[in-house]
């Protein structure tokens, strides 16, 4: 749902993502072609790739999830600018890294927090707030980031797996997932993953200070999740 309470049909969201994806593709096509022809797409150790991605995140607020951010990350890691060719799938790899880091940080925070005195929906709310926290200052770039994840089946599948894993981590933090009951586990994963994605989309249109409207929306959606379980 959006601010006025109007539901967005899945087809409308898909069309919006497709339009954003087309814009991103045009924006990055020239850089992708250069990376493919200048010989920079060479093999590198996972440590080097991770180092570039970590440093590229610092450039995202200014350059978005782009080849320019990857280039800045490469230079900061002591590599030539053409080393963005280490990422043959392009900026979507930076989006995936951002999501992985954000989920890791959320999990660490939840493990260090005492949530035992809270209701399940309150635990879920805290977890989703923490996961969305790094997205808030990047709202102007996040629509394009989501669109990048729709540009190929491979990227879409990776995004779906990451969202499923995120839902599992949030349920575990709430102490409300029993993996011994497979059907219940998958049902809870699907419900929470859909709710999280709805919160993420809501955030894109939230212009309130500190995303306060999104925080209220998340709390409501997590109550809905518990009722649906």
PDB file of C-alpha atoms in Angstrom:
ATOM      1  CA  UNK A   1       0.000   0.000   0.000  1.00  0.00           C
ATOM      2  CA  UNK A   2       1.018   3.631  -0.472  1.00  0.00           C
ATOM      3  CA  UNK A   3       0.353   6.708   1.641  1.00  0.00           C
ATOM      4  CA  UNK A   4      -3.255   7.192   0.638  1.00  0.00           C
ATOM      5  CA  UNK A   5      -4.046   3.581   1.433  1.00  0.00           C
ATOM      6  CA  UNK A   6      -4.334   2.672  -2.253  1.00  0.00           C
ATOM      7  CA  UNK A   7      -3.066  -0.777  -3.142  1.00  0.00           C
ATOM      8  CA  UNK A   8      -0.459  -1.148  -5.855  1.00  0.00           C
ATOM      9  CA  UNK A   9      -1.208  -4.133  -8.068  1.00  0.00           C
ATOM     10  CA  UNK A  10       1.747  -6.456  -8.698  1.00  0.00           C
ATOM     11  CA  UNK A  11       1.502  -5.718 -12.424  1.00  0.00           C
ATOM     12  CA  UNK A  12       1.924  -1.994 -11.752  1.00  0.00           C
ATOM     13  CA  UNK A  13       4.995  -2.660  -9.631  1.00  0.00           C
ATOM     14  CA  UNK A  14       6.464  -4.882 -12.338  1.00  0.00           C
ATOM     15  CA  UNK A  15       5.898  -2.207 -14.994  1.00  0.00           C
ATOM     16  CA  UNK A  16       7.502   0.421 -12.770  1.00  0.00           C
ATOM     17  CA  UNK A  17      10.482  -1.843 -12.150  1.00  0.00           C
ATOM     18  CA  UNK A  18      10.767  -2.527 -15.874  1.00  0.00           C
ATOM     19  CA  UNK A  19      10.834   1.194 -16.679  1.00  0.00           C
ATOM     20  CA  UNK A  20      13.483   1.802 -14.024  1.00  0.00           C
ATOM     21  CA  UNK A  21      15.436  -1.152 -15.319  1.00  0.00           C
ATOM     22  CA  UNK A  22      15.423   0.249 -18.855  1.00  0.00           C
ATOM     23  CA  UNK A  23      16.716   3.600 -17.599  1.00  0.00           C
ATOM     24  CA  UNK A  24      19.473   1.920 -15.615  1.00  0.00           C
ATOM     25  CA  UNK A  25      20.429  -0.259 -18.558  1.00  0.00           C
ATOM     26  CA  UNK A  26      20.840   2.787 -20.804  1.00  0.00           C
ATOM     27  CA  UNK A  27      22.840   4.578 -18.146  1.00  0.00           C
ATOM     28  CA  UNK A  28      25.275   1.729 -17.572  1.00  0.00           C
ATOM     29  CA  UNK A  29      25.507   0.197 -21.074  1.00  0.00           C
ATOM     30  CA  UNK A  30      28.455   2.310 -22.217  1.00  0.00           C
ATOM     31  CA  UNK A  31      30.480   1.467 -19.109  1.00  0.00           C
ATOM     32  CA  UNK A  32      29.653  -2.219 -19.442  1.00  0.00           C
ATOM     33  CA  UNK A  33      30.856  -2.239 -23.024  1.00  0.00           C
ATOM     34  CA  UNK A  34      34.096  -0.547 -22.002  1.00  0.00           C
ATOM     35  CA  UNK A  35      34.687  -3.070 -19.245  1.00  0.00           C
ATOM     36  CA  UNK A  36      34.212  -5.911 -21.695  1.00  0.00           C
ATOM     37  CA  UNK A  37      36.679  -4.550 -24.240  1.00  0.00           C
ATOM     38  CA  UNK A  38      39.508  -3.034 -22.206  1.00  0.00           C
ATOM     39  CA  UNK A  39      40.724  -6.336 -20.791  1.00  0.00           C
ATOM     40  CA  UNK A  40      39.853  -5.432 -17.191  1.00  0.00           C
ATOM     41  CA  UNK A  41      37.459  -8.337 -16.679  1.00  0.00           C
ATOM     42  CA  UNK A  42      40.194 -10.571 -15.331  1.00  0.00           C
ATOM     43  CA  UNK A  43      40.101 -13.056 -12.516  1.00  0.00           C
ATOM     44  CA  UNK A  44      40.724 -11.864  -8.992  1.00  0.00           C
ATOM     45  CA  UNK A  45      40.645 -13.385  -5.557  1.00  0.00           C
ATOM     46  CA  UNK A  46      37.433 -13.131  -3.520  1.00  0.00           C
ATOM     47  CA  UNK A  47      39.337 -10.951  -1.047  1.00  0.00           C
ATOM     48  CA  UNK A  48      40.176  -8.380  -3.735  1.00  0.00           C
ATOM     49  CA  UNK A  49      36.607  -8.324  -5.035  1.00  0.00           C
ATOM     50  CA  UNK A  50      35.282  -7.924  -1.498  1.00  0.00           C
ATOM     51  CA  UNK A  51      37.728  -5.099  -0.831  1.00  0.00           C
ATOM     52  CA  UNK A  52      36.539  -3.229  -3.925  1.00  0.00           C
ATOM     53  CA  UNK A  53      32.873  -3.750  -3.059  1.00  0.00           C
ATOM     54  CA  UNK A  54      33.357  -2.570   0.521  1.00  0.00           C
ATOM     55  CA  UNK A  55      35.040   0.616  -0.679  1.00  0.00           C
ATOM     56  CA  UNK A  56      32.493   1.122  -3.453  1.00  0.00           C
ATOM     57  CA  UNK A  57      29.720   1.327  -0.847  1.00  0.00           C
ATOM     58  CA  UNK A  58      31.237   4.608   0.344  1.00  0.00           C
ATOM     59  CA  UNK A  59      30.650   6.055  -3.136  1.00  0.00           C
ATOM     60  CA  UNK A  60      26.993   4.985  -3.363  1.00  0.00           C
ATOM     61  CA  UNK A  61      25.513   8.090  -1.657  1.00  0.00           C
ATOM     62  CA  UNK A  62      27.002  10.262  -4.406  1.00  0.00           C
ATOM     63  CA  UNK A  63      27.036   7.951  -7.432  1.00  0.00           C
ATOM     64  CA  UNK A  64      24.331   5.412  -6.682  1.00  0.00           C
ATOM     65  CA  UNK A  65      24.735   1.718  -7.442  1.00  0.00           C
ATOM     66  CA  UNK A  66      26.705   2.351 -10.608  1.00  0.00           C
ATOM     67  CA  UNK A  67      29.884   1.602 -12.505  1.00  0.00           C
ATOM     68  CA  UNK A  68      31.187   4.919 -11.227  1.00  0.00           C
ATOM     69  CA  UNK A  69      30.806   3.670  -7.648  1.00  0.00           C
ATOM     70  CA  UNK A  70      32.606   0.439  -8.573  1.00  0.00           C
ATOM     71  CA  UNK A  71      35.364   2.487 -10.209  1.00  0.00           C
ATOM     72  CA  UNK A  72      35.736   4.611  -7.083  1.00  0.00           C
ATOM     73  CA  UNK A  73      35.926   1.420  -5.027  1.00  0.00           C
ATOM     74  CA  UNK A  74      38.623  -0.015  -7.259  1.00  0.00           C
ATOM     75  CA  UNK A  75      40.750   3.128  -7.038  1.00  0.00           C
ATOM     76  CA  UNK A  76      40.302   3.267  -3.235  1.00  0.00           C
ATOM     77  CA  UNK A  77      41.508  -0.358  -3.078  1.00  0.00           C
ATOM     78  CA  UNK A  78      44.678   0.587  -4.973  1.00  0.00           C
ATOM     79  CA  UNK A  79      43.586  -0.888  -8.303  1.00  0.00           C
ATOM     80  CA  UNK A  80      43.259   0.783 -11.718  1.00  0.00           C
ATOM     81  CA  UNK A  81      39.920   2.379 -12.507  1.00  0.00           C
ATOM     82  CA  UNK A  82      39.261  -0.289 -15.144  1.00  0.00           C
ATOM     83  CA  UNK A  83      39.145  -2.887 -12.364  1.00  0.00           C
ATOM     84  CA  UNK A  84      35.385  -2.437 -12.191  1.00  0.00           C
ATOM     85  CA  UNK A  85      35.553  -5.079 -14.914  1.00  0.00           C
ATOM     86  CA  UNK A  86      36.113  -7.568 -12.088  1.00  0.00           C
ATOM     87  CA  UNK A  87      32.318  -7.511 -11.780  1.00  0.00           C
ATOM     88  CA  UNK A  88      30.981  -8.891 -15.077  1.00  0.00           C
ATOM     89  CA  UNK A  89      27.348  -8.556 -13.924  1.00  0.00           C
ATOM     90  CA  UNK A  90      27.931  -4.900 -13.231  1.00  0.00           C
ATOM     91  CA  UNK A  91      26.379  -2.722 -10.500  1.00  0.00           C
ATOM     92  CA  UNK A  92      23.870  -5.380  -9.486  1.00  0.00           C
ATOM     93  CA  UNK A  93      26.768  -7.099  -7.725  1.00  0.00           C
ATOM     94  CA  UNK A  94      27.177  -3.963  -5.621  1.00  0.00           C
ATOM     95  CA  UNK A  95      23.459  -4.053  -4.779  1.00  0.00           C
ATOM     96  CA  UNK A  96      23.761  -7.690  -3.709  1.00  0.00           C
ATOM     97  CA  UNK A  97      26.801  -6.870  -1.573  1.00  0.00           C
ATOM     98  CA  UNK A  98      24.962  -4.004   0.094  1.00  0.00           C
ATOM     99  CA  UNK A  99      22.053  -6.321   0.912  1.00  0.00           C
ATOM    100  CA  UNK A 100      24.375  -8.994   2.301  1.00  0.00           C
ATOM    101  CA  UNK A 101      26.218  -6.490   4.500  1.00  0.00           C
ATOM    102  CA  UNK A 102      22.959  -4.950   5.722  1.00  0.00           C
ATOM    103  CA  UNK A 103      21.532  -8.364   6.632  1.00  0.00           C
ATOM    104  CA  UNK A 104      24.776  -9.330   8.371  1.00  0.00           C
ATOM    105  CA  UNK A 105      24.732  -6.140  10.434  1.00  0.00           C
ATOM    106  CA  UNK A 106      21.070  -6.658  11.315  1.00  0.00           C
ATOM    107  CA  UNK A 107      21.758 -10.212  12.480  1.00  0.00           C
ATOM    108  CA  UNK A 108      24.703  -9.101  14.600  1.00  0.00           C
ATOM    109  CA  UNK A 109      22.608  -6.368  16.206  1.00  0.00           C
ATOM    110  CA  UNK A 110      19.772  -8.765  17.000  1.00  0.00           C
ATOM    111  CA  UNK A 111      22.110 -11.355  18.493  1.00  0.00           C
ATOM    112  CA  UNK A 112      23.506  -8.690  20.811  1.00  0.00           C
ATOM    113  CA  UNK A 113      20.047  -7.417  21.816  1.00  0.00           C
ATOM    114  CA  UNK A 114      17.767  -8.739  24.517  1.00  0.00           C
ATOM    115  CA  UNK A 115      14.334  -9.083  22.918  1.00  0.00           C
ATOM    116  CA  UNK A 116      12.990 -11.627  25.390  1.00  0.00           C
ATOM    117  CA  UNK A 117      10.512  -9.255  27.007  1.00  0.00           C
ATOM    118  CA  UNK A 118       8.903  -8.169  23.738  1.00  0.00           C
ATOM    119  CA  UNK A 119       5.943  -9.543  21.825  1.00  0.00           C
ATOM    120  CA  UNK A 120       6.666 -11.307  18.529  1.00  0.00           C
ATOM    121  CA  UNK A 121       5.401  -8.431  16.381  1.00  0.00           C
ATOM    122  CA  UNK A 122       7.617  -6.005  18.323  1.00  0.00           C
ATOM    123  CA  UNK A 123      10.650  -8.211  17.729  1.00  0.00           C
ATOM    124  CA  UNK A 124       9.840  -8.388  14.020  1.00  0.00           C
ATOM    125  CA  UNK A 125       9.415  -4.617  13.905  1.00  0.00           C
ATOM    126  CA  UNK A 126      12.816  -3.998  15.475  1.00  0.00           C
ATOM    127  CA  UNK A 127      14.446  -6.410  13.037  1.00  0.00           C
ATOM    128  CA  UNK A 128      12.856  -4.836   9.953  1.00  0.00           C
ATOM    129  CA  UNK A 129      13.686  -1.327  11.189  1.00  0.00           C
ATOM    130  CA  UNK A 130      17.325  -2.348  11.607  1.00  0.00           C
ATOM    131  CA  UNK A 131      17.449  -3.946   8.155  1.00  0.00           C
ATOM    132  CA  UNK A 132      15.929  -0.886   6.480  1.00  0.00           C
ATOM    133  CA  UNK A 133      18.128   1.537   8.419  1.00  0.00           C
ATOM    134  CA  UNK A 134      20.994   1.634   5.871  1.00  0.00           C
ATOM    135  CA  UNK A 135      18.499   2.019   3.015  1.00  0.00           C
ATOM    136  CA  UNK A 136      16.972   5.212   4.435  1.00  0.00           C
ATOM    137  CA  UNK A 137      19.805   7.594   3.426  1.00  0.00           C
ATOM    138  CA  UNK A 138      19.938   5.937  -0.004  1.00  0.00           C
ATOM    139  CA  UNK A 139      16.238   6.270  -0.820  1.00  0.00           C
ATOM    140  CA  UNK A 140      16.963   8.345  -3.911  1.00  0.00           C
ATOM    141  CA  UNK A 141      19.058   5.480  -5.341  1.00  0.00           C
ATOM    142  CA  UNK A 142      17.144   2.481  -4.049  1.00  0.00           C
ATOM    143  CA  UNK A 143      14.478   2.431  -6.755  1.00  0.00           C
ATOM    144  CA  UNK A 144      17.213   2.032  -9.368  1.00  0.00           C
ATOM    145  CA  UNK A 145      18.863  -0.631  -7.194  1.00  0.00           C
ATOM    146  CA  UNK A 146      15.643  -2.658  -7.080  1.00  0.00           C
ATOM    147  CA  UNK A 147      15.301  -2.258 -10.826  1.00  0.00           C
ATOM    148  CA  UNK A 148      18.812  -3.626 -11.377  1.00  0.00           C
ATOM    149  CA  UNK A 149      17.670  -6.801  -9.647  1.00  0.00           C
ATOM    150  CA  UNK A 150      14.956  -7.183 -12.285  1.00  0.00           C
ATOM    151  CA  UNK A 151      17.235  -6.891 -15.319  1.00  0.00           C
ATOM    152  CA  UNK A 152      18.015 -10.597 -15.569  1.00  0.00           C
ATOM    153  CA  UNK A 153      16.686 -13.908 -14.319  1.00  0.00           C
ATOM    154  CA  UNK A 154      19.971 -14.499 -12.517  1.00  0.00           C
ATOM    155  CA  UNK A 155      19.734 -11.199 -10.629  1.00  0.00           C
ATOM    156  CA  UNK A 156      16.061 -11.744  -9.837  1.00  0.00           C
ATOM    157  CA  UNK A 157      16.753 -15.258  -8.520  1.00  0.00           C
ATOM    158  CA  UNK A 158      19.620 -13.967  -6.363  1.00  0.00           C
ATOM    159  CA  UNK A 159      17.371 -11.248  -4.981  1.00  0.00           C
ATOM    160  CA  UNK A 160      14.637 -13.757  -4.167  1.00  0.00           C
ATOM    161  CA  UNK A 161      17.103 -16.012  -2.351  1.00  0.00           C
ATOM    162  CA  UNK A 162      18.457 -13.080  -0.360  1.00  0.00           C
ATOM    163  CA  UNK A 163      14.950 -11.984   0.661  1.00  0.00           C
ATOM    164  CA  UNK A 164      14.058 -15.541   1.724  1.00  0.00           C
ATOM    165  CA  UNK A 165      17.243 -15.770   3.797  1.00  0.00           C
ATOM    166  CA  UNK A 166      16.483 -12.381   5.330  1.00  0.00           C
ATOM    167  CA  UNK A 167      12.983 -13.519   6.318  1.00  0.00           C
ATOM    168  CA  UNK A 168      14.457 -16.606   7.972  1.00  0.00           C
ATOM    169  CA  UNK A 169      16.951 -14.517   9.939  1.00  0.00           C
ATOM    170  CA  UNK A 170      14.224 -12.157  11.143  1.00  0.00           C
ATOM    171  CA  UNK A 171      11.969 -15.022  12.239  1.00  0.00           C
ATOM    172  CA  UNK A 172      14.865 -16.650  14.090  1.00  0.00           C
ATOM    173  CA  UNK A 173      15.614 -13.391  15.882  1.00  0.00           C
ATOM    174  CA  UNK A 174      12.000 -13.311  17.009  1.00  0.00           C
ATOM    175  CA  UNK A 175      12.314 -16.863  18.306  1.00  0.00           C
ATOM    176  CA  UNK A 176       9.236 -17.808  16.349  1.00  0.00           C
ATOM    177  CA  UNK A 177      10.411 -20.182  13.657  1.00  0.00           C
ATOM    178  CA  UNK A 178      10.446 -23.939  13.950  1.00  0.00           C
ATOM    179  CA  UNK A 179      12.411 -25.443  11.078  1.00  0.00           C
ATOM    180  CA  UNK A 180      11.302 -28.940  12.077  1.00  0.00           C
ATOM    181  CA  UNK A 181       7.854 -28.137  10.653  1.00  0.00           C
ATOM    182  CA  UNK A 182       8.705 -27.548   7.010  1.00  0.00           C
ATOM    183  CA  UNK A 183       5.342 -26.291   5.744  1.00  0.00           C
ATOM    184  CA  UNK A 184       4.970 -23.795   8.583  1.00  0.00           C
ATOM    185  CA  UNK A 185       8.523 -22.619   7.986  1.00  0.00           C
ATOM    186  CA  UNK A 186       7.930 -21.927   4.283  1.00  0.00           C
ATOM    187  CA  UNK A 187       4.583 -20.267   5.003  1.00  0.00           C
ATOM    188  CA  UNK A 188       6.099 -17.917   7.556  1.00  0.00           C
ATOM    189  CA  UNK A 189       9.011 -17.164   5.230  1.00  0.00           C
ATOM    190  CA  UNK A 190       6.650 -16.244   2.385  1.00  0.00           C
ATOM    191  CA  UNK A 191       4.427 -14.053   4.558  1.00  0.00           C
ATOM    192  CA  UNK A 192       7.298 -12.114   6.089  1.00  0.00           C
ATOM    193  CA  UNK A 193       9.237 -11.791   2.815  1.00  0.00           C
ATOM    194  CA  UNK A 194       6.180 -10.254   1.124  1.00  0.00           C
ATOM    195  CA  UNK A 195       5.612  -7.910   4.071  1.00  0.00           C
ATOM    196  CA  UNK A 196       9.265  -6.824   4.073  1.00  0.00           C
ATOM    197  CA  UNK A 197       9.184  -6.049   0.359  1.00  0.00           C
ATOM    198  CA  UNK A 198       6.052  -3.996   0.900  1.00  0.00           C
ATOM    199  CA  UNK A 199       7.820  -1.995   3.605  1.00  0.00           C
ATOM    200  CA  UNK A 200      10.794  -1.501   1.301  1.00  0.00           C
ATOM    201  CA  UNK A 201       8.578  -0.134  -1.469  1.00  0.00           C
ATOM    202  CA  UNK A 202       6.737   2.110   0.987  1.00  0.00           C
ATOM    203  CA  UNK A 203      10.050   3.594   2.058  1.00  0.00           C
ATOM    204  CA  UNK A 204      10.728   4.761  -1.500  1.00  0.00           C
ATOM    205  CA  UNK A 205       7.846   7.224  -1.338  1.00  0.00           C
ATOM    206  CA  UNK A 206       8.340   8.259   2.293  1.00  0.00           C
ATOM    207  CA  UNK A 207       9.525  11.872   2.478  1.00  0.00           C
ATOM    208  CA  UNK A 208       9.093  12.200   6.236  1.00  0.00           C
ATOM    209  CA  UNK A 209      11.987  13.147   8.482  1.00  0.00           C
ATOM    210  CA  UNK A 210      13.921  10.037   9.458  1.00  0.00           C
ATOM    211  CA  UNK A 211      11.400   7.891   7.574  1.00  0.00           C
ATOM    212  CA  UNK A 212       8.995   8.102  10.515  1.00  0.00           C
ATOM    213  CA  UNK A 213       6.015   7.171   8.353  1.00  0.00           C
ATOM    214  CA  UNK A 214       7.793   4.010   7.247  1.00  0.00           C
ATOM    215  CA  UNK A 215       8.484   3.085  10.871  1.00  0.00           C
ATOM    216  CA  UNK A 216       4.775   3.305  11.654  1.00  0.00           C
ATOM    217  CA  UNK A 217       3.959   1.333   8.503  1.00  0.00           C
ATOM    218  CA  UNK A 218       6.426  -1.403   9.457  1.00  0.00           C
ATOM    219  CA  UNK A 219       4.881  -1.774  12.920  1.00  0.00           C
ATOM    220  CA  UNK A 220       1.428  -2.158  11.373  1.00  0.00           C
ATOM    221  CA  UNK A 221       2.594  -4.680   8.802  1.00  0.00           C
ATOM    222  CA  UNK A 222       4.374  -6.788  11.421  1.00  0.00           C
ATOM    223  CA  UNK A 223       1.167  -6.946  13.456  1.00  0.00           C
ATOM    224  CA  UNK A 224      -0.538  -8.146  10.290  1.00  0.00           C
ATOM    225  CA  UNK A 225       2.166 -10.774   9.803  1.00  0.00           C
ATOM    226  CA  UNK A 226       1.604 -12.183  13.281  1.00  0.00           C
ATOM    227  CA  UNK A 227      -2.166 -12.240  12.764  1.00  0.00           C
ATOM    228  CA  UNK A 228      -1.733 -14.075   9.461  1.00  0.00           C
ATOM    229  CA  UNK A 229       0.599 -16.674  10.948  1.00  0.00           C
TER     230      UNK A 229
END
